[in-house]
Phi, psi and omega in degrees: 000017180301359185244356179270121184304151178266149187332297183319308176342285193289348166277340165282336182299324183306307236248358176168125177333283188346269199326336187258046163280114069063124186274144164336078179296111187292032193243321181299128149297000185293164166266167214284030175206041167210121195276160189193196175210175205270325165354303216261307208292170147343082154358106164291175201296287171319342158261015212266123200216002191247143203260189163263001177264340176294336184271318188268000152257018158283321191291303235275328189254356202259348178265326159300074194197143183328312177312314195276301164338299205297327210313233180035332194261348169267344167273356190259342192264035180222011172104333168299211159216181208251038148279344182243359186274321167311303213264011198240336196272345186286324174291321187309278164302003158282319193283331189255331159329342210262325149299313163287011127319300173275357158265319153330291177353293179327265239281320182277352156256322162301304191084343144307089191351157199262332201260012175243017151266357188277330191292334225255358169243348190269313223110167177272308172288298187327345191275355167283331169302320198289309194292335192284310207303311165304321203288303247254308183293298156358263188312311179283008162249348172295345166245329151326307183306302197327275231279347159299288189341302209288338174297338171256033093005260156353298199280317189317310171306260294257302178309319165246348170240100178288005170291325199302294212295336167257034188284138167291165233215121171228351172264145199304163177284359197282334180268021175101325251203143161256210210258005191257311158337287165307299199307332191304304189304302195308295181322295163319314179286307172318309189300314162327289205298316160334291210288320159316352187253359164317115134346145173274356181263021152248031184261028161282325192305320180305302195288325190299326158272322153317330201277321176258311208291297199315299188293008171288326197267299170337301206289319184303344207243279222275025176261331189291306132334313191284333167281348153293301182309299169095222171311330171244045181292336163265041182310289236278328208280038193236321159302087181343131154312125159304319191250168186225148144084227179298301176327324198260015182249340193270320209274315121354255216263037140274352186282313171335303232242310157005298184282308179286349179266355163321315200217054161274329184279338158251021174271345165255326182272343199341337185257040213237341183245336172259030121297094198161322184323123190293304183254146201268006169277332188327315214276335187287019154303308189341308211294303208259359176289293188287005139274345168296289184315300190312326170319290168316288192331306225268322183282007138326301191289330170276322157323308162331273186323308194284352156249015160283305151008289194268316190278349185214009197066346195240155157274128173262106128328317172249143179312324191282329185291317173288341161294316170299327171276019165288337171313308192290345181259113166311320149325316171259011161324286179302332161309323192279312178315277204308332177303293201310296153341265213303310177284007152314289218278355163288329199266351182288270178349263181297359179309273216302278182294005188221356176227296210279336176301268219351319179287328208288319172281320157320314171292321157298011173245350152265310182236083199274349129328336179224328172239170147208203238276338168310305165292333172286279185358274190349285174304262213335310176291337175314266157004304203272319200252002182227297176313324174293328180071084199262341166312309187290333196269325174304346209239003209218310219253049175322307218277327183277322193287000162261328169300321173258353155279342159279017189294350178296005184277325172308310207270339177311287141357272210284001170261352180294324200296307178328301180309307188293326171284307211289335188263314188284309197286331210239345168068021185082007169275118196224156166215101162288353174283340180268356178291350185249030186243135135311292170279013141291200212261003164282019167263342184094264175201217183260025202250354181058054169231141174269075168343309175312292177320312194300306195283319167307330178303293161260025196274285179291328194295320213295293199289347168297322193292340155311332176267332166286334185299289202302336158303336177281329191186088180314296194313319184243016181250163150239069225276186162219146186320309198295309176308315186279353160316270167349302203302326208277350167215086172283266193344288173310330215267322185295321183282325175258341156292343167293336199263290200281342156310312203299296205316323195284333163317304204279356181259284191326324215203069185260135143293108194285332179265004181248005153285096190252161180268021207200168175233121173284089159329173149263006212200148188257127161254123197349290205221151185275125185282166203280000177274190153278115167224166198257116179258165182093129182222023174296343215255326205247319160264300202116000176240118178311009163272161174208179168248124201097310222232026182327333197238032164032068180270165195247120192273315180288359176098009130300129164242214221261334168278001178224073174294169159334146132011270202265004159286339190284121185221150179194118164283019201307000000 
């Protein structure tokens, strides 16, 4: 019961801020007048706890979800056929693996959060415009997941009580949502919440169980159908392409980018999951895994579809609309139940790795004083799963959900920049110690912003946004073709113009002081790379702590009152 407060507690948390402050880790790099928690720091050696089996049930449980199923059914319903939804689905997650390799890197050798590795190419403040941003996306698909989830909610009651399916309605119609619905939801998010609070270095245990149900429940549902259907189980795959020529090349690659922007926000945050990594090759499975698996789902999903086609007359897309007439048959009550689970415990399963740390750390990174990553879970399901109303915005707010689903216009920039400092510019030479310093030498200059990033950001971002207002509101912007064009592969256009805007600034116009020949750990590292690097970061702040590393030794013969030269910097 260690986490429940005691009465004095919780009466000062009522009555004043103070009390809910975080006591000070005397483990954090930051120096002593910048506050911070053990949270924020370098994954010690003892959680560094994720295997290469561990990544591929991270891929294997965060891609296996109603979201990945569905994918398929937006390149074919726009007129492609699912000769063009396979290679579109392949291309897609290839294009977004690639960042996540290479950013991944960063979090697996580091050891460090995305929202302290974001400083060291944005600036120490700029980097915040990155982190709210991230965050803000985080919690609203984190709440996005919930009310799609509560529907296999639903069928799981429905499935042992079939009265739930006759709860009468007291709520106005205004509100998204009726009343057998909220009870679905309320149900999910509580149930949810315990499990959002897993430490990440125990959430293999999580994959391990997602890694059979969900793809069990799949292969089973689409064996169960294609044999209802029998021989004419392929009605979709019998459907003609509608478009042609330019149309069907534009079309092409917005489903592509559709797909790939799908997974922008963790093409950004990836090291928010590969610091935990025991070994930094373990995380480059990503590359050639996460178009396998997102693949497999999807032709799951169409194979599905196209024999509900024959078995129900309609294409069912979501797995849960076929899980739900199973309902009608007593016999498939149970069948329904147990269905229904697994594809609980997929949208749970992604909630967690792909929405709530993320948000949860990025807040521990605004406010470190008051959260970490316990507390961050906490706000985010809040936040994520109530402020927002996420039941009103599935019912009501087309115009917000195209406005965050082009939000990869954003994001695209900022994981190109990420990537691009750390491989091209900074050459994987890093001083992580200075990345938790306001005046070290990631601050830049004295506004603690890096121009070069500022311009690479907006530069790509700038000719996109005509094309996101007309995704929002066809009706009423008026764009010329060549912008809806753009738009239609923002993502790549964001990613691969940000890495060479920032990188050619940044060769062209180097910050000299944030070039180093070595890299300063946080943290004493397992094993040694084939470059030279410095362990120990007295040199870089000025602060005797270390993780691991209390007497801060200097391997290269620098100490701590005396850096390089071209190390000195001060923000005062």
């Amino acid at each position: 019961m260690k986490y429940l407060p005691s009465g004095k507690t919780i009466k000062k948390r009522c009555t004043s801020i103070k009390a809910w402050e975080l006591p000070k880790q005397d483990s954090a790099l930051a120096p002593d007048y910048v506050w911070t928690n053990s949270d924020m720091d370098p994954v010690p050696p003892e959680n560094q706890t994720w295997t290469l089996f561990t990544w591929m049930a991270y891929w294997a449980t965060d891609t296996i979800n109603l979201g990945t199923w569905e994918t398929a059914s937006s390149v074919i319903a726009v007129g492609l056929n699912w000769r063009d939804a396979i290679p579109i689905m392949i291309v897609g997650t290839f294009c977004v693996a690639v960042p996540m390799v290479l950013n991944g890197a960063i979090g697996a050798r580091l050891h460090i959060p995305f929202s302290v590795a974001i400083r060291s190419s944005f600036g120490y403040y700029f980097a915040y415009f990155c982190i709210i941003s991230r965050a803000v996306l985080a919690m609203f698909w984190l709440g996005i997941q919930g009310a799609n989830g509560a529907v296999a909610i639903t069928i799981m009651l429905a499935a042992i009580w079939p009265s739930y399916n006759r709860i009468p309605n007291h709520l106005p119609a205004d509100a998204g949502i009726d009343t057998k619905g909220m009870c679905s939801y309320f149900l999910f998010w509580i149930i949810q919440l315990p499990l959002l609070l897993i430490p990440p270095t125990r959430l293999r245990w999580l994959f391990i169980v997602k890694i059979f149900a969900a793809p069990v429940t799949a292969v089973a549902t689409l064996g169960w159908i294609v044999h209802k259907a029998g021989s004419n189980s392929g009605e979709l795959f019998r459907l003609p392409e509608t478009v042609s020529g330019s149309a069907r090349a534009y079309l092409w690659l917005s489903s592509m980018s559709a797909v790939t922007g799908s997974w922008a926000t963790l093409a950004c945050n990836i090291p928010d999951f590969s610091r935990y990594a025991k070994e930094t090759k373990g995380q480059y499975v990503q590359l050639p895994f996460l178009p396998i698996i997102f693949t497999a789902c999807g032709v799951l999903g169409i194979v599905t579809t196209s024999a509900s086609i024959v078995v129900y007359g309609q294409a069912l897309w979501n797995p849960l609309d076929i899980i739900s007439h199973w309902l009608d048959n007593p016999g498939g009550r149970a069948a329904a139940f147990f269905a229904a689970l697994s594809w609980y415990i997929a949208q749970v399963g992604t909630n967690i790795t792909a929405n709530s740390i993320s948000a949860a750390n990025d807040l521990t990174v605004l406010c470190p004083k008051y959260v970490n990553i316990f507390r961050g879970c906490i706000i985010a399901a809040v936040v994520g799963g109530w402020v927002i109303v996420p039941w009103k915005i599935l019912s009501s707010a087309t115009t917000f959900l195209a406005f965050m689903g082009g939000y990869a216009v954003f994001l695209a920039p900022i994981a190109g920049i990420l990537a691009s400092d750390y491989w091209l510019v900074k050459k994987r030479q890093i001083d992580v110690p200075a990345l938790y310093d306001p005046r070290g030498r990631y601050r830049y200059n004295r506004t603690g912003i890096n121009w070069r990033a500022l311009i690479a950001f907006l530069i790509p971002v700038s000719p996109l946004l005509p094309g996101l207002a007309y995704s929002i509101n066809a009706s009423g912007v008026r764009i010329s073709a060549g912008a809806r064009h753009l738009y239609s592969f923002d993502w790549l256009f964001g990613f691969v113009t940000s890495i060479v805007l920032y990188t050619g600034l940044s060769w062209a116009f180097p910050a000299k002081d944030t070039l180093l020949s070595h890299t300063i750990f946080g943290h004493e590292p397992e094993t040694w790379h084939d470059d030279f690097e410095h362990k120990g970061h007295g040199a870089s702040t000025g602060n005797e702590k270390g993780f691991g590393n209390a007497d801060a030794v200097d391997i290269l013969g620098f100490t701590k009152a005396s850096p390089p030269e071209d190390e000195k910097r001060d923000f005062r």
